[in-house]
CSV table of C-alpha atoms in Angstrom, one decimal:
chain,number,residue,atom,x,y,z
G,1,LYS,CA,-0.1,-0.1,0.0
G,2,LEU,CA,3.0,2.4,0.8
G,3,GLN,CA,4.4,1.7,-2.8
G,4,LYS,CA,0.9,2.5,-4.4
G,5,ILE,CA,0.6,5.7,-2.4
G,6,GLY,CA,4.3,6.6,-3.6
G,7,PHE,CA,3.5,5.9,-7.1
G,8,ILE,CA,0.4,8.3,-7.0
G,9,LEU,CA,2.6,11.0,-5.2
G,10,PHE,CA,5.4,10.7,-7.6
G,11,TRP,CA,3.0,11.1,-10.6
G,12,LEU,CA,1.0,14.1,-9.3
G,13,PRO,CA,1.9,17.2,-11.5
G,14,GLU,CA,3.2,19.9,-9.2
G,15,PRO,CA,5.7,22.8,-9.8
G,16,LEU,CA,8.0,22.5,-6.9
G,17,GLY,CA,8.8,18.6,-7.3
G,18,ILE,CA,8.0,18.1,-3.3
G,19,THR,CA,5.7,15.2,-4.1
G,20,ASN,CA,8.4,13.8,-6.0
G,21,ALA,CA,10.8,13.9,-3.2
G,22,ILE,CA,8.4,12.5,-0.8
G,23,GLY,CA,7.0,9.7,-3.5
G,24,GLY,CA,10.4,8.4,-4.5
G,25,PRO,CA,11.4,7.2,-1.0
G,26,MET,CA,7.9,5.9,-0.3
G,27,ILE,CA,8.2,3.7,-3.4
G,28,LEU,CA,11.7,2.2,-2.3
G,29,ALA,CA,10.2,1.7,1.3
G,30,GLY,CA,7.4,-0.2,-0.2
G,31,ARG,CA,9.2,-2.2,-2.4
G,32,TYR,CA,11.7,-3.0,0.7
G,33,LEU,CA,8.9,-3.9,2.9
G,34,ASP,CA,7.4,-6.1,0.4
G,35,LYS,CA,10.4,-8.1,-0.2
G,36,VAL,CA,11.4,-8.4,3.5
G,37,TYR,CA,7.9,-8.9,5.1
G,38,ASN,CA,6.3,-10.7,2.1
G,39,GLY,CA,3.6,-8.0,1.5
G,40,SER,CA,2.7,-7.6,5.3
G,41,THR,CA,1.2,-4.3,6.2
G,42,ILE,CA,2.7,-1.7,8.3
G,43,LYS,CA,0.5,-2.8,11.2
G,44,ASP,CA,2.0,-6.1,10.9
G,45,VAL,CA,5.4,-5.0,11.0
G,46,GLY,CA,4.7,-2.7,14.2
G,47,HIS,CA,3.2,-5.9,15.8
G,48,ALA,CA,6.3,-7.9,14.7
G,49,THR,CA,8.6,-5.4,16.3
G,50,LYS,CA,6.8,-5.3,19.6
G,51,LYS,CA,6.8,-9.1,20.0
G,52,PHE,CA,10.7,-8.9,19.4
G,53,ALA,CA,11.2,-6.1,21.6
G,54,ARG,CA,9.2,-8.2,24.5
G,55,HIS,CA,11.2,-11.5,23.7
G,56,VAL,CA,14.6,-9.4,24.1
G,57,THR,CA,13.2,-8.2,27.3
G,58,GLU,CA,12.4,-11.5,28.8
G,59,ILE,CA,15.8,-12.6,27.7
G,60,LYS,CA,17.2,-9.8,29.6
G,61,ASP,CA,15.0,-10.4,32.8
G,62,ASN,CA,16.2,-14.0,32.9
G,63,MET,CA,19.8,-13.4,32.6
G,64,ARG,CA,19.4,-11.4,36.0
């Protein structure tokens, strides 16, 4: 979805080119997320990050 929004912003006609500066990185980020997380949404990535952080905290607590 991030990649689609990036394409839309990239192709909007605008004299200053601000949308191109925003759209390009969004396209790249969307492609990266699609490769790494196999099409997961940003919400899924956030959930996985929280789960990983909890796991690291549990390991630290067990080492004490």
